[in-house]
Tab-separated table of N, CA and C in Angstrom:
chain	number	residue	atom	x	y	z
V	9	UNK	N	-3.356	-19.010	0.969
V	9	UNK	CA	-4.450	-18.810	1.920
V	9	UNK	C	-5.003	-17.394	1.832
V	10	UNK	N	-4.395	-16.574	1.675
V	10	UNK	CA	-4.372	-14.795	1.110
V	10	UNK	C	-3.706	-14.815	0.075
V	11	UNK	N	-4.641	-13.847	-0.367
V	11	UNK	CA	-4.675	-12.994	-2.147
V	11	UNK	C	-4.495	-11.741	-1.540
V	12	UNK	N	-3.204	-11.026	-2.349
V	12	UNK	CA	-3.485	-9.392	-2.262
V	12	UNK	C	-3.020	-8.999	-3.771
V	13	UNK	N	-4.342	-8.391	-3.899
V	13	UNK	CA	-4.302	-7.812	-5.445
V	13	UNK	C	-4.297	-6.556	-5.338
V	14	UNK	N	-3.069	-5.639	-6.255
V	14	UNK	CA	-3.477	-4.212	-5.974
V	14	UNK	C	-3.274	-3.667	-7.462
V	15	UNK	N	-4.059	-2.616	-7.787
V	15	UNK	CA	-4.091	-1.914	-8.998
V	15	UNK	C	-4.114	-0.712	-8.772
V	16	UNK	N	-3.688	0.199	-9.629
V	16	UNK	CA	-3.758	1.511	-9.621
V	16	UNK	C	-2.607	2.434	-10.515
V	17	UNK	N	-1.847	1.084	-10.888
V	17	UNK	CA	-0.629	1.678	-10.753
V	17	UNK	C	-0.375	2.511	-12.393
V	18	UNK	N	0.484	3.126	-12.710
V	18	UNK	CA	0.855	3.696	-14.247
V	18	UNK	C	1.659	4.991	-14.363
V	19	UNK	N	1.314	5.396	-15.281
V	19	UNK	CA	2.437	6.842	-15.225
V	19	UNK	C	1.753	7.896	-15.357
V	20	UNK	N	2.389	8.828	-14.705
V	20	UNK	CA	1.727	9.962	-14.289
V	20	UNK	C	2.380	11.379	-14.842
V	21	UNK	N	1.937	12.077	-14.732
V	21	UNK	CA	3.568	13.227	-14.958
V	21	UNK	C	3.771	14.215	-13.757
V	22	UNK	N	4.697	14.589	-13.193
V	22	UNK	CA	5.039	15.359	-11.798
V	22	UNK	C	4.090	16.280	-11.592
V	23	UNK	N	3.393	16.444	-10.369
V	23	UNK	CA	2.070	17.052	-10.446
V	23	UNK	C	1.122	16.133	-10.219
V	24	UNK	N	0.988	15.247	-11.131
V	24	UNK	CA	-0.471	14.709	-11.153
V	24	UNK	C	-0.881	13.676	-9.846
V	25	UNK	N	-1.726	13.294	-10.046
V	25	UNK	CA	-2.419	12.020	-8.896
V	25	UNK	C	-2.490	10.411	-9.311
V	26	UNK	N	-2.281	9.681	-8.396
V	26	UNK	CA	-3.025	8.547	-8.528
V	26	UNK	C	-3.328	7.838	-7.507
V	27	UNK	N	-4.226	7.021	-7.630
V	27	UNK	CA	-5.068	6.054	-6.519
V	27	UNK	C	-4.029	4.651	-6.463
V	28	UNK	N	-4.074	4.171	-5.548
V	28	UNK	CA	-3.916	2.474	-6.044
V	28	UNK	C	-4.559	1.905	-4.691
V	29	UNK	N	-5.241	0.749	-5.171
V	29	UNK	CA	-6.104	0.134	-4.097
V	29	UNK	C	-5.350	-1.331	-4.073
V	30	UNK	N	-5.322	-2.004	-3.141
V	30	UNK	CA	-5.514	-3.011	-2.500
V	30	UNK	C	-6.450	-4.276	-1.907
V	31	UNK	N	-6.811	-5.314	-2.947
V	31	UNK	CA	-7.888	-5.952	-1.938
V	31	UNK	C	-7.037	-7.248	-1.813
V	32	UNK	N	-7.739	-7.674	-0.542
V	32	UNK	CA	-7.615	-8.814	0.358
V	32	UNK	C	-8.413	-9.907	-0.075
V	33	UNK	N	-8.473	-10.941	-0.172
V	33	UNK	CA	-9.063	-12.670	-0.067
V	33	UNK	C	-8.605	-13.601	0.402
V	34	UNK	N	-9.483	-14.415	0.626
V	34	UNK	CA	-9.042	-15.633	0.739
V	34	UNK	C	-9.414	-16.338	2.320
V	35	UNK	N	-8.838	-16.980	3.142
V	35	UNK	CA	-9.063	-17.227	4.769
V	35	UNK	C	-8.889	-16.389	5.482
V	36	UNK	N	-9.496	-15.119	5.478
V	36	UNK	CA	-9.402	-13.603	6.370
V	36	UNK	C	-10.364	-14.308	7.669
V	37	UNK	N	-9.711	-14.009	8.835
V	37	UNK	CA	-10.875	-13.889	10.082
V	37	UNK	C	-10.885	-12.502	9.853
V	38	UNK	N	-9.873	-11.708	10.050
V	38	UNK	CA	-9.419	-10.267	10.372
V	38	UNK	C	-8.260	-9.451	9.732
V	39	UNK	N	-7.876	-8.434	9.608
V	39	UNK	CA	-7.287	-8.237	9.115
V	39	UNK	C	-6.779	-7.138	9.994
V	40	UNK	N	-5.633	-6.870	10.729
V	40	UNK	CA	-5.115	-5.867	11.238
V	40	UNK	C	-4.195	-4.805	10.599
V	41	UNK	N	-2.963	-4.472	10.511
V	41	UNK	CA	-2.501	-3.490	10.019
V	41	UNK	C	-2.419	-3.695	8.216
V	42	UNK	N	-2.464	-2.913	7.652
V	42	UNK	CA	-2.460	-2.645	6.431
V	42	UNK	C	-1.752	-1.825	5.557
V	43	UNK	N	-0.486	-1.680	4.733
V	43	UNK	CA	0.172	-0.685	4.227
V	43	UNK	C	0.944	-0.702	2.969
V	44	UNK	N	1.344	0.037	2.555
V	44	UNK	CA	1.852	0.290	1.267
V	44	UNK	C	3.584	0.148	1.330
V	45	UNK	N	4.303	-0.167	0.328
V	45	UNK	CA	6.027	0.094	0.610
V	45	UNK	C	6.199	0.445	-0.795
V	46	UNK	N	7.261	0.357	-0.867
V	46	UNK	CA	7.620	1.297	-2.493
V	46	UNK	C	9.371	0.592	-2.330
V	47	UNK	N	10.086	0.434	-3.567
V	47	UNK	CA	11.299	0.061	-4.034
V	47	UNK	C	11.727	0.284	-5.384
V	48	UNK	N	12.088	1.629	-5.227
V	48	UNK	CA	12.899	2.148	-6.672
V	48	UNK	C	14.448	1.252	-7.178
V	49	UNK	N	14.579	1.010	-8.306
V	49	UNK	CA	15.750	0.456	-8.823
V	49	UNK	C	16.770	1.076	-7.831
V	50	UNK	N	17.660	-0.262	-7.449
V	50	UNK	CA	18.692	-0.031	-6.525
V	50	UNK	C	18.772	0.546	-5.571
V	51	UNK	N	17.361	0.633	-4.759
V	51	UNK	CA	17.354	0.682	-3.349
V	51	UNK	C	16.242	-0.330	-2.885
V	52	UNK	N	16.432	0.014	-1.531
V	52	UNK	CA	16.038	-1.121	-0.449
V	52	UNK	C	14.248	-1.203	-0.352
V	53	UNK	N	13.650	-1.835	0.001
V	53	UNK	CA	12.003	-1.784	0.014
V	53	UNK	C	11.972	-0.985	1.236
V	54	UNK	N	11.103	0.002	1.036
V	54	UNK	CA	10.362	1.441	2.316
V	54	UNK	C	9.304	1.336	2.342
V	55	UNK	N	9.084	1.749	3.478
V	55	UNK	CA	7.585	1.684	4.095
V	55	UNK	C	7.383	3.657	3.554
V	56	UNK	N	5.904	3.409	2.909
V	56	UNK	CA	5.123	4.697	2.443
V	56	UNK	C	4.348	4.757	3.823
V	57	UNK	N	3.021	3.966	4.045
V	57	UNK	CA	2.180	4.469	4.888
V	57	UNK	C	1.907	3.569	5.391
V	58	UNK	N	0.901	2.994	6.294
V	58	UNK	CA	0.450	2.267	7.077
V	58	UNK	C	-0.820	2.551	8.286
V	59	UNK	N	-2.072	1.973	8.342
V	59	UNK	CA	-3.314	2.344	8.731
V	59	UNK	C	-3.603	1.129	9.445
V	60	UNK	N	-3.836	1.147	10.864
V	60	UNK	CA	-4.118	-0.216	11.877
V	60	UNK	C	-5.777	-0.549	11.309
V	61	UNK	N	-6.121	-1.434	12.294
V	61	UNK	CA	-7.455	-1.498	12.220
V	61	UNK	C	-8.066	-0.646	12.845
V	62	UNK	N	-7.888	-0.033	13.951
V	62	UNK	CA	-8.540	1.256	14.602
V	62	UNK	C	-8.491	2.450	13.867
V	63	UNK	N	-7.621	2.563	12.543
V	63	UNK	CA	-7.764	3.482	12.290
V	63	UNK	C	-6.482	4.636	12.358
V	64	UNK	N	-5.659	4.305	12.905
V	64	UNK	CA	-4.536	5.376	12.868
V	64	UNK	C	-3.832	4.839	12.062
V	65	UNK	N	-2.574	5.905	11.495
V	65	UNK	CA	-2.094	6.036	10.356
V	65	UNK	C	-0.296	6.394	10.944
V	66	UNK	N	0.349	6.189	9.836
V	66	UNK	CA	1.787	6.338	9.563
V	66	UNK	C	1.836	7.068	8.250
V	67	UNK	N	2.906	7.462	8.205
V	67	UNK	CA	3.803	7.911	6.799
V	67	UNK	C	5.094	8.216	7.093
V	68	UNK	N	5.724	7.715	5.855
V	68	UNK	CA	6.872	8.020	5.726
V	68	UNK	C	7.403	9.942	5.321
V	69	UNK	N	8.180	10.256	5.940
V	69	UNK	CA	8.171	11.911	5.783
V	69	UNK	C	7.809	12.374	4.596
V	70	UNK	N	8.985	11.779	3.566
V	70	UNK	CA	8.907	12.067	2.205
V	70	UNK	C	7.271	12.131	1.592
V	71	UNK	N	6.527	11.362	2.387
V	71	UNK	CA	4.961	11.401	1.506
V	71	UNK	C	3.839	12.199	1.978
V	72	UNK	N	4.843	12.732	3.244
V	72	UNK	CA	3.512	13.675	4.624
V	72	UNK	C	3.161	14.685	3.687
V	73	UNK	N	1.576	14.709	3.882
V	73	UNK	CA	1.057	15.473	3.352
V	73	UNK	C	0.652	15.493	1.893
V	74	UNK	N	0.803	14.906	0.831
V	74	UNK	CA	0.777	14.390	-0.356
V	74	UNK	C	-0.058	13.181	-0.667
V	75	UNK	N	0.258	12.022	0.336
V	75	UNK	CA	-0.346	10.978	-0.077
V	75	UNK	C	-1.336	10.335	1.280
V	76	UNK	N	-2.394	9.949	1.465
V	76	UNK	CA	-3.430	9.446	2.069
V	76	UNK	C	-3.920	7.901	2.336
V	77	UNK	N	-3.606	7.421	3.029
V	77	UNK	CA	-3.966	5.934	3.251
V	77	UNK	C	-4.853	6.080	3.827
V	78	UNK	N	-6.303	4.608	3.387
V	78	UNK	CA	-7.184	4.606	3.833
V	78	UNK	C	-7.887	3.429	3.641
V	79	UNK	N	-8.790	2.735	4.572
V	79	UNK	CA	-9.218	1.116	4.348
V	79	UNK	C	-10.869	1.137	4.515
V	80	UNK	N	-10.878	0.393	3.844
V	80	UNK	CA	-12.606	0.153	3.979
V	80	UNK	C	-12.632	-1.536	4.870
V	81	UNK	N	-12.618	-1.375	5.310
V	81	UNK	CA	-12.752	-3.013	6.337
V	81	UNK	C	-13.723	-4.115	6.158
V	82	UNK	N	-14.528	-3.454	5.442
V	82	UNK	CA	-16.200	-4.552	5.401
V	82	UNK	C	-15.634	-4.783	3.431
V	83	UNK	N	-14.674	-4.101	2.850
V	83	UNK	CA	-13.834	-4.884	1.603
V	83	UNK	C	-12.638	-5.572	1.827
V	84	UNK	N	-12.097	-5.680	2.935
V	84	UNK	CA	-10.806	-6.040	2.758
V	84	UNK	C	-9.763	-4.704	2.424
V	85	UNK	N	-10.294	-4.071	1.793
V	85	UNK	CA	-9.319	-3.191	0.882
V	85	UNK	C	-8.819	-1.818	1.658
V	86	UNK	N	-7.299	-1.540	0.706
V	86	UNK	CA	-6.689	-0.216	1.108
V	86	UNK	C	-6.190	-0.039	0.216
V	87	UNK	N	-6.212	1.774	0.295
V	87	UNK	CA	-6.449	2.696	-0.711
V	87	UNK	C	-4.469	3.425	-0.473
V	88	UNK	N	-4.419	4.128	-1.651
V	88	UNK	CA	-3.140	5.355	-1.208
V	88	UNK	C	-3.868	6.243	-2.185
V	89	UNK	N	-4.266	7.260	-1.884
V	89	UNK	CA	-4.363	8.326	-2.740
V	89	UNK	C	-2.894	9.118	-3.190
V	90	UNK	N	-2.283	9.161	-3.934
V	90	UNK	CA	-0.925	9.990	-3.972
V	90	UNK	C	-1.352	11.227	-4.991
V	91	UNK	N	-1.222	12.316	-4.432
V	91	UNK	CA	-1.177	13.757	-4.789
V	91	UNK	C	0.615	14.226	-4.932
V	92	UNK	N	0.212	15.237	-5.813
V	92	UNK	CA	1.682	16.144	-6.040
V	92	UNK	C	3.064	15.006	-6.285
V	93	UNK	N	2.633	14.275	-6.919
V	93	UNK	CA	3.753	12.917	-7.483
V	93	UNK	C	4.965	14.019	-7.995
V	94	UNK	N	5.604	12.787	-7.712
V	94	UNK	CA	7.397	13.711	-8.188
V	94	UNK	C	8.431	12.763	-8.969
V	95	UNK	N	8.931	13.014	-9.707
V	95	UNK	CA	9.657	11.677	-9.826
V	95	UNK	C	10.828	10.977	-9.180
V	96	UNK	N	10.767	11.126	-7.755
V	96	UNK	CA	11.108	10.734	-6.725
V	96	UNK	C	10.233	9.467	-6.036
V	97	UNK	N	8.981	9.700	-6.613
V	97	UNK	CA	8.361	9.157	-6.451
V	97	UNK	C	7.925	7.393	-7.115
V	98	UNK	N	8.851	7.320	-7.960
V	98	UNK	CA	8.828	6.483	-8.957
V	98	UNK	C	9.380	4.828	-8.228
V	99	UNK	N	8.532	4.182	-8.742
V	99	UNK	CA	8.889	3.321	-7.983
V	99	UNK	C	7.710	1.862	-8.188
V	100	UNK	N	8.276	0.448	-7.257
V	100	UNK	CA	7.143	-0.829	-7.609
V	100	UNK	C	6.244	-0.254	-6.554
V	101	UNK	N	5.171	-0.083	-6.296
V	101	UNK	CA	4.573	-0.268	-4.883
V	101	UNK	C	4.153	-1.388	-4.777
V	102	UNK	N	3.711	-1.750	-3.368
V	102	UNK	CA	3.546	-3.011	-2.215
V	102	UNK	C	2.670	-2.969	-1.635
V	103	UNK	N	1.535	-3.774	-1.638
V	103	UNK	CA	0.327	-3.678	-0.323
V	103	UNK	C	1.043	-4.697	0.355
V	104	UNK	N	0.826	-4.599	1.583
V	104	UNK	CA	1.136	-5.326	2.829
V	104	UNK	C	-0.069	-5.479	3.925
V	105	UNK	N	-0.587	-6.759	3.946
V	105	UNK	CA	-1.718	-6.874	5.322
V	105	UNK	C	-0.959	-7.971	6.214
V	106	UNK	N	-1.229	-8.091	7.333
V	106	UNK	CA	-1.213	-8.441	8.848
V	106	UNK	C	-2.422	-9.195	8.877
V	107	UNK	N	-2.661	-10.365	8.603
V	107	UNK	CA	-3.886	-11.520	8.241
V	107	UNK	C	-4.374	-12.330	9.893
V	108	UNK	N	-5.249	-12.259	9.998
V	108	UNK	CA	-5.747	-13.354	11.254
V	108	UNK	C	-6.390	-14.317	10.279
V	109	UNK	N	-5.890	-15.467	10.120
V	109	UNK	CA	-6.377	-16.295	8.997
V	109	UNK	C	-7.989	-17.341	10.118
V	110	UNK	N	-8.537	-17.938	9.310
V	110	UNK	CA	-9.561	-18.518	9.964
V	110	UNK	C	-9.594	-19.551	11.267
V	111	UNK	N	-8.127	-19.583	10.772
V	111	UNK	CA	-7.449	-20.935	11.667
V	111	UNK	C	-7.007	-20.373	13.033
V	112	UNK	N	-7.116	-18.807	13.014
V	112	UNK	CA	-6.977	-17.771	13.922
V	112	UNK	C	-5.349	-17.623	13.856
V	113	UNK	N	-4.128	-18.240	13.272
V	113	UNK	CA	-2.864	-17.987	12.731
V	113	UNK	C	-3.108	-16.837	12.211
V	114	UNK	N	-1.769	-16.075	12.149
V	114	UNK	CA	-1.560	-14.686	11.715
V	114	UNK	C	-0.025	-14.971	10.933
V	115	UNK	N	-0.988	-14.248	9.819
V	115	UNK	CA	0.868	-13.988	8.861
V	115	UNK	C	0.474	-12.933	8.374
V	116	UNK	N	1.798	-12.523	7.619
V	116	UNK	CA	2.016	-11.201	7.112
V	116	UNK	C	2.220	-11.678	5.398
V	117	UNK	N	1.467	-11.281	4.317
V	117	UNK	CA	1.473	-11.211	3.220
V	117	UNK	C	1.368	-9.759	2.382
V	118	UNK	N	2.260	-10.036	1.189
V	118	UNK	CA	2.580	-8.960	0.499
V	118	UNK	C	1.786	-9.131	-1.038
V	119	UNK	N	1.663	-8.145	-1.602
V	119	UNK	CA	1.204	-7.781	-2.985
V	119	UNK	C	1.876	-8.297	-4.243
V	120	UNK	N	1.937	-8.437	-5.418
V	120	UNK	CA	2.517	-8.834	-6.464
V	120	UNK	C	3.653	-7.410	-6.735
V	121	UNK	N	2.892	-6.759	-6.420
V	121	UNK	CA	3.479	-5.143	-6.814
V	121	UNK	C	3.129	-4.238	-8.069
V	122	UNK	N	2.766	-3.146	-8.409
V	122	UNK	CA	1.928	-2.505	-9.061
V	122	UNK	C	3.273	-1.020	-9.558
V	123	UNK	N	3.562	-0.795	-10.509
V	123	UNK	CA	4.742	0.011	-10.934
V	123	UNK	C	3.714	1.394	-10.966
V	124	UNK	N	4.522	2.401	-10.246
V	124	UNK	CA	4.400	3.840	-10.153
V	124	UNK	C	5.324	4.322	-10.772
V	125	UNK	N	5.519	5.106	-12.509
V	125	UNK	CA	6.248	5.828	-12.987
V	125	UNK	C	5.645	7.071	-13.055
V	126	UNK	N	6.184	8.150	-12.528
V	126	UNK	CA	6.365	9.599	-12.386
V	126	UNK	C	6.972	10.347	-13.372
V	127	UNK	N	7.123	11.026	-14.467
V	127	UNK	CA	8.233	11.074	-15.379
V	127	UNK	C	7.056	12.574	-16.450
V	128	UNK	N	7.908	13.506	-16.960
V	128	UNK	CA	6.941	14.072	-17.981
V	128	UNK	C	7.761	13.605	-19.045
């Protein structure tokens, strides 16, 4: 009933930047919270950031200040800008939306996942 496609993902070297976006399809009425998670080999899936529909924001400590979540609403889509990558940083990332489907039901759907390697 939802599509979440996200791209952005590749290797970077410590220092550098990357984008990865997120879009939404499919039976959207609405779309409320929106966010990113990350799961490096042999640990647990974490929440990076997270942006409601009004507009306020989360992050996880490790990314304060470095990385930027942000949604365009009239696309469906959300953004992570990640600055000053580390290879700490390395990892699958995850879009995650909070769906009001047409049927006015709400579920929570996740991304295929998009690999962030950090590494020089």
């Amino acid at each position: 009933q939802v599509q979440l496609v996200e791209s952005g993902g590749g290797l970077v070297q410590p220092g550098g930047s990357l984008r990865l976006s997120c879009a939404a399809s499919g039976s959207i009425f609405s779309i409320n919270a929106m966010g990113w998670y990350r799961q490096a080999p042999g640990k647990e899936r974490e929440l990076v950031a997270t942006i409601t529909s009004g507009g306020p924001t989360n992050y996880a400590d490790s990314v304060k200040g470095r990385f930027t979540i942000s949604r365009d609403s009239a696309k469906n889509t959300v953004y992570l800008q990640m600055n000053s990558l580390k290879p700490e940083d390395t990892a699958v990332y995850y879009c995650n939306a909070e769906v009001v489907l047409t049927t006015r039901a709400t579920v929570d759907d996740w991304g295929q996942g998009t690999q962030v390697t950090v590494s020089s």
